[in-house]
Backbone as numpy.savetxt, mean C-alpha at the origin, in Angstrom:
# Nx Ny Nz CAx CAy CAz Cx Cy Cz
-29.20 -50.55 -20.74 -28.78 -50.82 -19.65 -28.04 -49.32 -18.51
-28.44 -49.24 -17.45 -28.25 -47.88 -16.91 -26.78 -47.68 -17.03
-26.45 -46.21 -16.80 -24.91 -45.82 -16.60 -24.16 -45.89 -15.71
-23.15 -46.23 -15.45 -22.57 -46.41 -14.29 -22.44 -45.23 -13.29
-22.65 -44.80 -12.20 -22.80 -43.80 -11.67 -21.37 -43.55 -10.91
-20.69 -42.34 -10.85 -19.42 -42.05 -10.42 -19.43 -42.26 -8.99
-18.52 -42.75 -8.57 -18.35 -43.04 -7.24 -17.74 -41.76 -6.29
-17.26 -40.91 -7.41 -16.94 -39.23 -6.37 -17.95 -38.77 -6.84
-18.37 -38.09 -5.78 -19.58 -37.20 -5.95 -18.48 -35.84 -5.57
-19.46 -35.03 -6.45 -19.06 -33.36 -6.46 -18.43 -33.12 -5.06
-19.21 -33.42 -3.95 -19.33 -33.03 -2.98 -18.11 -33.40 -2.02
-17.69 -34.72 -2.38 -16.52 -34.96 -2.11 -15.26 -34.56 -2.50
-15.27 -33.65 -3.55 -14.09 -33.47 -4.49 -13.60 -31.90 -3.61
-12.29 -32.24 -2.87 -11.96 -30.79 -1.77 -11.04 -29.90 -2.75
-11.31 -28.69 -2.02 -10.84 -27.28 -2.62 -9.41 -27.50 -2.36
-8.54 -26.77 -3.29 -6.94 -26.65 -3.28 -6.93 -25.93 -2.25
-6.00 -26.22 -1.14 -5.49 -25.38 -0.38 -4.64 -24.32 -0.44
-5.18 -23.28 0.20 -4.47 -21.81 0.09 -3.04 -21.97 0.37
-2.18 -21.17 -0.45 -0.81 -21.08 -0.32 -0.50 -20.36 0.67
0.60 -20.30 1.04 1.16 -19.28 2.14 1.26 -17.87 1.72
1.52 -17.60 0.44 1.53 -16.73 -0.43 -0.01 -15.85 -0.29
-0.91 -16.75 -0.57 -2.74 -16.14 -0.43 -2.82 -15.65 0.90
-2.44 -16.53 2.01 -2.58 -16.09 2.98 -1.96 -14.80 3.56
-0.61 -14.64 3.11 -0.06 -13.57 3.41 -0.71 -12.28 2.98
-1.01 -12.57 1.42 -1.70 -11.50 0.90 -2.90 -10.93 1.71
-3.66 -11.91 1.87 -5.21 -11.51 2.60 -4.61 -10.67 3.60
-3.78 -11.10 4.83 -3.65 -10.64 5.94 -2.87 -9.03 5.84
-2.15 -9.13 5.15 -1.27 -7.76 4.32 -2.43 -6.89 4.08
-3.55 -6.96 3.04 -4.71 -5.89 2.46 -5.13 -5.58 3.69
-5.68 -6.58 4.47 -6.71 -5.89 5.74 -5.74 -5.12 6.94
-4.46 -5.67 6.82 -3.53 -4.55 7.55 -3.41 -2.98 6.89
-3.32 -3.01 5.48 -3.48 -2.01 4.82 -4.44 -0.97 4.36
-5.80 -1.74 4.58 -6.84 -1.09 4.81 -7.45 -0.87 6.24
-6.57 -1.19 7.10 -7.47 -0.90 8.73 -8.33 -1.88 9.08
-8.63 -3.35 8.71 -9.34 -3.97 9.03 -8.69 -4.54 10.17
-7.51 -4.82 10.26 -6.89 -4.97 11.13 -5.86 -4.13 11.77
-6.03 -3.57 12.93 -5.52 -2.53 13.60 -4.36 -2.68 14.25
-3.14 -1.69 14.42 -2.23 -2.15 15.35 -2.38 -2.39 16.68
-1.93 -3.67 17.04 -1.96 -3.82 18.52 -3.25 -5.25 18.57
-3.89 -5.46 17.39 -4.91 -6.64 17.24 -4.25 -7.78 17.04
-4.70 -8.98 18.10 -4.14 -10.23 17.89 -4.66 -10.66 16.57
-4.02 -11.73 15.76 -4.19 -12.33 14.88 -4.07 -13.90 15.07
-5.55 -14.25 15.27 -5.71 -15.41 16.15 -5.73 -16.63 14.76
-4.74 -17.44 15.03 -4.81 -18.56 13.80 -6.00 -19.38 13.46
-6.99 -19.33 14.36 -7.99 -20.29 14.05 -9.51 -19.08 13.58
-8.85 -18.01 13.91 -9.83 -16.93 13.35 -9.51 -16.96 12.21
-8.04 -17.04 11.55 -7.75 -16.66 10.26 -8.16 -17.87 9.57
-8.45 -19.08 10.15 -8.85 -20.10 9.46 -10.31 -20.37 8.76
-11.16 -19.64 10.09 -12.45 -19.50 9.66 -12.79 -18.99 8.77
-11.95 -17.69 8.81 -12.45 -16.65 7.46 -11.97 -17.16 5.87
-10.53 -18.17 6.41 -9.99 -18.77 4.82 -10.01 -20.34 4.87
-11.35 -20.77 4.86 -11.54 -22.19 5.27 -10.42 -23.14 4.79
-10.12 -23.00 3.52 -8.65 -23.82 2.87 -7.72 -23.46 3.16
-7.18 -22.66 3.88 -5.93 -22.64 4.71 -5.59 -23.33 5.77
-4.41 -23.89 5.58 -4.32 -25.05 6.80 -3.30 -24.16 8.08
-3.56 -24.63 8.92 -2.82 -24.28 10.41 -1.29 -24.22 9.98
-0.52 -24.51 9.41 0.81 -24.66 9.20 1.04 -23.64 8.31
0.12 -23.42 7.15 0.44 -22.35 6.21 0.30 -20.80 6.91
-0.90 -20.69 7.69 -1.41 -19.56 8.39 -0.10 -19.08 9.57
0.57 -20.29 10.06 1.40 -19.55 11.04 2.69 -19.35 10.32
3.09 -20.22 8.84 4.28 -19.31 7.83 3.84 -18.16 7.67
2.67 -17.94 7.02 2.29 -16.62 6.73 2.30 -15.55 7.72
2.43 -15.96 8.90 2.43 -14.77 10.10 3.74 -14.47 10.43
4.90 -15.55 10.01 6.00 -15.82 10.31 6.80 -14.44 9.22
6.20 -15.05 7.92 6.59 -14.11 7.02 6.43 -12.61 6.97
5.19 -12.46 7.74 4.92 -11.01 7.94 5.66 -10.20 8.68
6.00 -10.94 10.07 7.06 -10.68 11.05 8.12 -10.30 10.26
8.86 -10.91 9.49 9.94 -10.63 8.95 9.97 -9.39 7.93
8.69 -9.23 7.24 8.45 -7.65 6.69 8.59 -6.62 7.71
8.04 -6.93 9.09 7.87 -5.64 9.78 6.87 -5.32 10.28
5.37 -6.14 9.69 4.05 -6.06 9.69 3.12 -6.57 11.01
4.43 -7.60 11.35 3.46 -8.43 12.40 4.37 -8.77 13.51
4.23 -8.56 14.78 4.77 -8.93 15.92 4.33 -10.32 16.63
5.04 -11.15 16.73 4.93 -12.49 17.36 5.77 -12.55 18.41
5.22 -12.78 19.62 5.68 -12.87 21.37 5.43 -14.65 21.52
6.28 -14.94 22.59 6.21 -16.07 23.15 5.05 -15.97 23.91
4.12 -17.05 24.08 2.86 -17.23 24.90 1.78 -16.58 24.54
2.09 -15.22 23.98 0.96 -14.50 23.43 0.38 -14.54 21.81
1.50 -15.22 20.82 1.05 -15.52 19.62 1.32 -14.08 18.75
0.58 -14.05 17.63 0.91 -12.77 16.72 -0.12 -11.48 16.98
0.32 -10.47 16.27 -0.65 -8.97 16.55 -0.11 -8.30 15.31
-0.90 -7.36 15.18 -0.45 -6.46 14.16 0.52 -5.62 15.05
1.75 -5.19 14.13 2.81 -4.50 14.95 2.50 -2.85 15.16
2.50 -2.27 16.36 2.32 -1.06 16.66 3.73 0.11 16.22
3.39 1.04 15.65 4.50 1.74 15.33 4.20 2.92 16.14
5.55 3.58 16.35 5.55 4.95 17.19 5.59 6.08 16.27
5.51 7.35 16.93 5.58 8.51 15.90 7.04 8.90 15.41
8.17 8.08 15.78 9.28 8.18 15.52 9.51 7.28 14.50
8.84 6.05 14.46 8.80 5.21 13.14 8.28 5.69 12.18
6.95 6.15 12.09 6.62 7.14 11.10 7.41 7.92 10.51
7.97 8.76 11.34 8.93 9.82 10.53 9.85 8.89 10.19
10.90 8.04 10.15 11.62 7.21 9.66 10.81 6.69 8.45
10.20 6.51 8.57 9.31 5.65 7.17 9.23 6.68 6.18
8.76 7.83 6.46 8.40 8.65 5.75 10.04 9.46 4.94
11.15 9.31 5.92 12.22 9.98 5.63 12.77 9.33 4.51
12.46 7.89 4.46 12.89 6.55 3.92 12.03 6.74 2.41
10.65 7.14 2.40 9.83 7.49 1.29 10.43 8.37 0.48
11.10 9.58 1.00 11.05 10.60 0.46 12.53 10.20 -0.73
13.25 9.28 -0.05 14.61 8.91 -0.64 14.12 8.25 -1.61
13.11 7.27 -1.70 13.04 6.17 -2.78 12.20 6.64 -3.45
11.44 7.44 -3.50 10.37 7.84 -4.27 10.78 8.89 -5.08
11.60 9.97 -4.36 12.20 10.90 -4.96 13.29 10.23 -6.23
13.87 8.93 -5.99 14.76 8.29 -6.94 13.75 7.87 -8.15
12.54 7.40 -7.32 11.78 6.71 -8.42 11.12 8.16 -9.59
11.10 8.82 -9.17 10.53 9.93 -9.91 11.51 10.87 -10.67
12.82 10.64 -10.47 13.68 11.01 -11.39 14.02 9.95 -12.43
14.13 8.58 -11.98 14.30 7.41 -12.80 13.07 7.76 -13.75
11.72 7.74 -13.48 10.91 7.94 -14.40 10.54 8.97 -15.42
11.27 10.14 -14.91 11.81 11.34 -15.68 12.58 11.23 -16.89
13.72 10.39 -16.31 14.78 10.00 -17.30 14.45 8.93 -18.39
13.26 8.30 -18.20 12.85 6.94 -18.88 12.35 7.55 -20.03
12.57 6.36 -21.24 12.04 6.45 -22.44 10.56 5.92 -22.59
9.72 6.48 -21.89 8.36 5.61 -21.51 7.15 6.18 -21.81
7.07 6.65 -22.78 5.74 7.67 -23.39 4.69 7.27 -22.99
4.41 6.03 -23.20 2.68 5.42 -22.83 2.63 5.68 -21.34
3.64 5.36 -20.37 3.44 5.38 -19.00 3.32 6.68 -18.74
4.25 7.66 -19.27 4.10 9.01 -18.93 2.50 9.90 -19.20
2.16 9.16 -20.41 0.61 9.92 -20.90 -0.49 9.32 -19.92
-0.23 7.87 -19.16 -1.28 7.38 -18.31 -1.00 8.42 -17.15
0.26 8.58 -16.96 0.49 9.68 -15.59 -0.31 11.04 -15.80
-0.49 11.20 -16.92 -0.86 12.64 -17.17 -2.42 12.44 -17.24
-3.01 11.09 -17.53 -4.51 10.97 -17.50 -5.12 10.80 -16.34
-4.15 10.19 -14.95 -4.62 10.03 -14.03 -4.47 11.53 -13.07
-3.33 12.25 -13.47 -3.56 13.58 -12.84 -4.51 14.58 -13.24
-5.17 14.54 -14.42 -6.31 14.91 -14.90 -7.51 14.55 -14.16
-7.60 13.35 -13.61 -8.53 12.80 -12.86 -8.33 13.61 -11.63
-7.40 13.69 -10.89 -7.32 14.38 -9.60 -7.55 15.72 -9.70
-7.42 16.22 -10.96 -7.53 17.40 -11.00 -9.09 17.85 -10.94
-9.73 16.87 -11.51 -11.24 17.18 -11.31 -12.02 17.05 -9.95
-11.38 16.38 -8.97 -11.71 16.13 -7.57 -11.22 17.20 -6.75
-10.50 18.47 -7.14 -10.13 19.80 -6.42 -11.25 20.62 -6.13
-11.17 20.78 -4.93 -12.45 21.79 -4.08 -13.81 20.84 -3.97
-13.01 19.47 -3.79 -14.38 18.57 -3.18 -13.68 18.04 -1.95
-14.59 17.20 -1.36 -14.34 16.11 -0.12 -14.50 14.58 -0.83
-13.99 14.50 -1.95 -14.33 12.99 -2.37 -13.16 12.41 -2.10
-12.82 12.26 -0.64 -11.54 11.45 -0.20 -11.23 9.99 -0.31
-12.68 9.04 -0.60 -12.24 8.23 -1.10 -11.56 8.04 -2.59
-11.99 8.59 -3.39 -11.72 8.55 -4.67 -10.66 9.21 -4.90
-10.01 9.94 -4.04 -8.95 10.77 -4.44 -7.95 9.93 -3.54
-7.92 9.07 -2.41 -7.24 8.30 -1.96 -6.79 7.23 -3.18
-7.61 6.53 -3.75 -7.65 5.68 -4.72 -6.63 5.88 -5.81
-7.15 7.40 -6.56 -6.31 7.78 -7.74 -5.16 8.11 -7.03
-4.56 8.65 -6.07 -3.55 9.45 -5.35 -2.51 7.94 -5.15
-3.12 6.74 -4.99 -2.58 5.21 -4.71 -1.73 4.94 -6.00
-3.21 4.94 -7.21 -2.33 4.81 -8.46 -1.43 5.56 -8.89
-1.33 6.86 -8.72 -0.52 7.99 -9.15 0.59 7.42 -8.60
0.92 7.26 -7.18 2.48 6.83 -6.47 3.03 5.33 -7.38
1.94 4.66 -7.39 2.20 3.36 -7.66 2.85 3.34 -9.44
2.25 4.09 -10.23 2.58 4.16 -11.28 4.09 4.68 -11.45
4.16 5.87 -10.87 5.54 6.61 -10.65 6.49 5.34 -10.53
6.18 4.65 -9.58 7.01 3.52 -9.12 7.53 2.80 -10.12
6.23 2.05 -10.85 6.49 1.61 -12.15 7.65 1.70 -13.11
6.88 3.25 -13.12 7.92 3.84 -14.22 9.22 3.98 -14.05
9.78 4.05 -13.05 11.17 4.05 -12.91 11.66 2.80 -13.15
11.12 1.67 -13.43 11.22 0.21 -13.70 12.50 -0.05 -12.46
12.44 -0.07 -11.55 13.74 -0.47 -10.34 12.48 -0.99 -9.77
12.69 -2.52 -9.72 12.05 -3.61 -9.08 12.65 -3.34 -7.63
13.81 -3.14 -6.73 13.87 -2.83 -5.55 13.26 -1.75 -4.96
13.14 -0.45 -5.76 12.48 0.58 -5.08 10.90 0.45 -4.76
10.18 -0.71 -5.70 8.96 -1.25 -5.68 8.66 -1.83 -4.44
9.67 -2.88 -4.57 9.80 -3.83 -3.16 9.95 -3.06 -1.87
10.82 -2.31 -1.81 10.86 -1.45 -0.22 9.72 -0.49 -0.23
9.30 0.01 -1.13 8.03 1.05 -0.84 6.81 0.59 -0.50
6.67 -0.82 -1.20 5.48 -1.84 -0.90 5.48 -1.76 0.69
6.65 -2.11 1.17 6.66 -2.59 2.74 6.31 -1.18 3.32
6.85 -0.14 3.01 6.89 0.94 3.75 5.35 1.85 3.41
4.93 1.50 2.38 3.43 2.27 2.51 2.23 1.39 2.86
2.21 0.08 3.38 1.32 -0.53 3.94 1.08 -0.44 5.18
1.79 -0.10 6.19 1.44 0.35 7.61 0.91 1.71 7.83
1.13 2.63 6.67 0.75 3.94 6.95 -0.45 4.48 5.85
-0.88 3.50 5.33 -2.15 3.81 4.21 -3.13 4.13 5.04
-3.84 3.88 5.92 -4.82 4.45 6.59 -4.76 5.60 7.27
-3.40 5.61 7.58 -2.93 7.54 8.04 -3.70 7.99 7.08
-2.63 7.82 5.46 -2.53 8.52 4.53 -4.24 8.89 3.91
-4.96 8.25 4.11 -6.72 8.44 3.72 -6.90 9.16 4.92
-6.72 8.94 6.20 -7.29 9.88 7.13 -6.93 11.36 7.04
-5.88 11.66 6.25 -5.32 13.24 6.00 -6.05 13.40 4.82
-7.17 12.79 3.87 -7.74 13.33 3.04 -9.17 13.53 3.05
-9.45 13.99 4.35 -10.74 14.07 4.76 -11.04 15.62 4.64
-10.23 16.49 4.14 -10.15 18.01 4.27 -9.90 18.57 2.68
-11.06 19.28 2.16 -11.19 19.75 0.99 -9.18 20.42 0.59
-9.20 21.11 1.48 -7.94 21.91 1.54 -6.35 20.80 1.42
-6.58 19.97 1.97 -5.38 18.86 2.24 -5.35 18.01 0.69
-6.70 17.79 0.07 -6.63 17.65 -1.35 -6.02 18.48 -2.18
-6.38 19.39 -2.29 -5.88 20.68 -3.13 -4.22 20.83 -2.90
-3.86 20.89 -1.79 -2.59 20.89 -1.73 -1.66 19.86 -2.20
-2.35 18.88 -1.62 -1.47 17.47 -2.11 -1.51 17.59 -3.68
-2.85 17.91 -4.29 -2.65 17.76 -5.58 -1.76 19.17 -6.32
-1.68 19.94 -5.69 -0.72 21.26 -6.27 0.90 20.29 -6.62
1.13 19.78 -5.57 2.42 18.67 -5.61 2.02 17.96 -7.05
1.18 16.94 -6.87 1.32 16.26 -7.80 1.36 16.66 -9.37
0.59 17.91 -9.20 0.60 18.63 -10.65 2.08 19.03 -11.20
2.98 19.50 -10.21 4.07 20.13 -10.39 5.04 18.89 -10.85
4.75 17.48 -10.20 5.82 16.49 -10.20 5.41 15.32 -11.49
3.75 15.75 -12.05 3.60 15.08 -13.16 3.94 16.00 -14.32
4.35 16.98 -14.31 4.47 17.87 -15.70 6.16 17.75 -15.67
7.06 17.81 -14.41 8.39 17.44 -14.26 8.88 16.17 -15.10
7.70 15.05 -14.56 8.33 13.60 -14.96 8.03 13.62 -16.74
6.96 14.29 -17.05 6.23 14.00 -18.40 7.52 14.87 -19.37
7.98 16.18 -18.92 8.89 16.88 -19.59 10.59 16.71 -19.58
10.69 15.19 -18.65 11.91 14.81 -18.66 13.03 15.69 -17.95
12.15 16.52 -16.73 12.94 17.24 -15.76 13.49 16.33 -14.62
14.48 15.89 -14.85 14.79 14.91 -13.91 14.90 15.22 -12.23
15.90 16.39 -12.32 16.21 16.78 -10.98 15.39 17.50 -10.43
14.39 18.02 -11.17 13.27 18.54 -10.71 12.22 17.78 -10.08
12.04 16.44 -10.71 11.13 15.41 -10.55 11.43 15.03 -8.86
12.96 14.51 -8.81 13.45 14.17 -7.73 13.08 15.05 -6.53
13.33 16.38 -6.69 13.35 17.54 -5.84 11.66 17.50 -5.51
10.80 17.81 -6.20 9.65 18.30 -5.89 8.75 16.83 -5.22
9.30 15.53 -5.48 8.73 14.39 -4.77 9.32 14.50 -3.74
10.28 14.57 -3.26 10.76 14.78 -1.79 10.11 15.53 -0.95
10.10 16.95 -1.74 9.09 18.09 -0.69 7.65 17.56 -0.79
7.05 16.89 -1.67 5.32 16.26 -1.65 5.54 15.29 -0.22
6.53 14.50 -0.20 6.59 13.49 0.81 6.64 14.26 2.16
7.56 15.00 2.41 7.87 15.98 3.52 6.47 16.46 3.90
6.00 17.13 2.87 4.61 18.00 3.36 3.57 17.09 3.60
3.46 15.55 3.53 2.60 14.42 3.81 2.80 14.31 5.17
4.17 14.04 5.57 4.63 14.04 7.04 4.23 15.39 7.84
4.50 16.25 7.58 4.06 17.54 8.23 2.38 17.66 8.40
1.93 16.90 7.72 0.56 16.95 7.67 0.08 16.22 8.85
0.90 14.70 8.66 0.33 13.85 9.52 1.05 14.39 11.22
1.77 15.05 11.24 2.48 15.61 12.56 1.42 16.15 12.86
0.91 17.23 12.26 -0.03 18.65 12.91 -1.38 17.98 13.36
-1.84 16.45 12.88 -3.00 16.17 12.96 -2.99 15.02 14.17
-1.68 14.95 14.65 -1.32 14.07 15.91 -2.39 13.02 15.82
-2.56 12.19 14.69 -2.97 11.07 14.55 -2.54 9.69 15.58
-3.87 9.06 15.92 -3.61 7.74 16.87 -3.18 6.67 16.33
-1.70 6.09 16.57 -1.41 5.35 15.84 -1.73 3.95 16.31
-2.79 3.61 17.20 -2.90 2.69 17.90 -4.03 1.73 17.00
């Protein structure tokens, strides 16, 4: 006797719809990488085409959430777009980074976390290998890992949360500053001093050096007169 056929074919099985958090992460990462640029409209139908299992309701809720994070602007009759930031906005974001990353470096230096400190030294060694080169993509990746590890080492979830919001809109600008071998060398000189201070538990030095490091980054961006559009 022939086996009974399954009335539900595989083609009829629907994929689970994407969560709001999935959609938020997808849009946020494209803003961070510069795939979505400041001022660009974020059309719900376009996002749904890119994310076939995302419903219109969830896309709309994701855009509202990103608006509350300060990454998206929603205007009546015009819809959503990637938020534009002024040079004064950039200056204020960097001043906030100076305070928060300075605290993170100090807390990491004070923490009894030898495994993470060894990991930081390992990343520093990889950064040192790139000096005098223009391997900006690798330097940008390692630079991001270095900063993220210091934030993790601080053990402060609030610092991590606030810094994540601050770093996303300026990530593409940070990458642009690493197209110069001289800038890579200057940035890494700061990294070395901070890594040494954290590894040796020099709390005050770690905070001071990190604040100076972030301030130098702002000076570099200001000198480049980057287009924020």
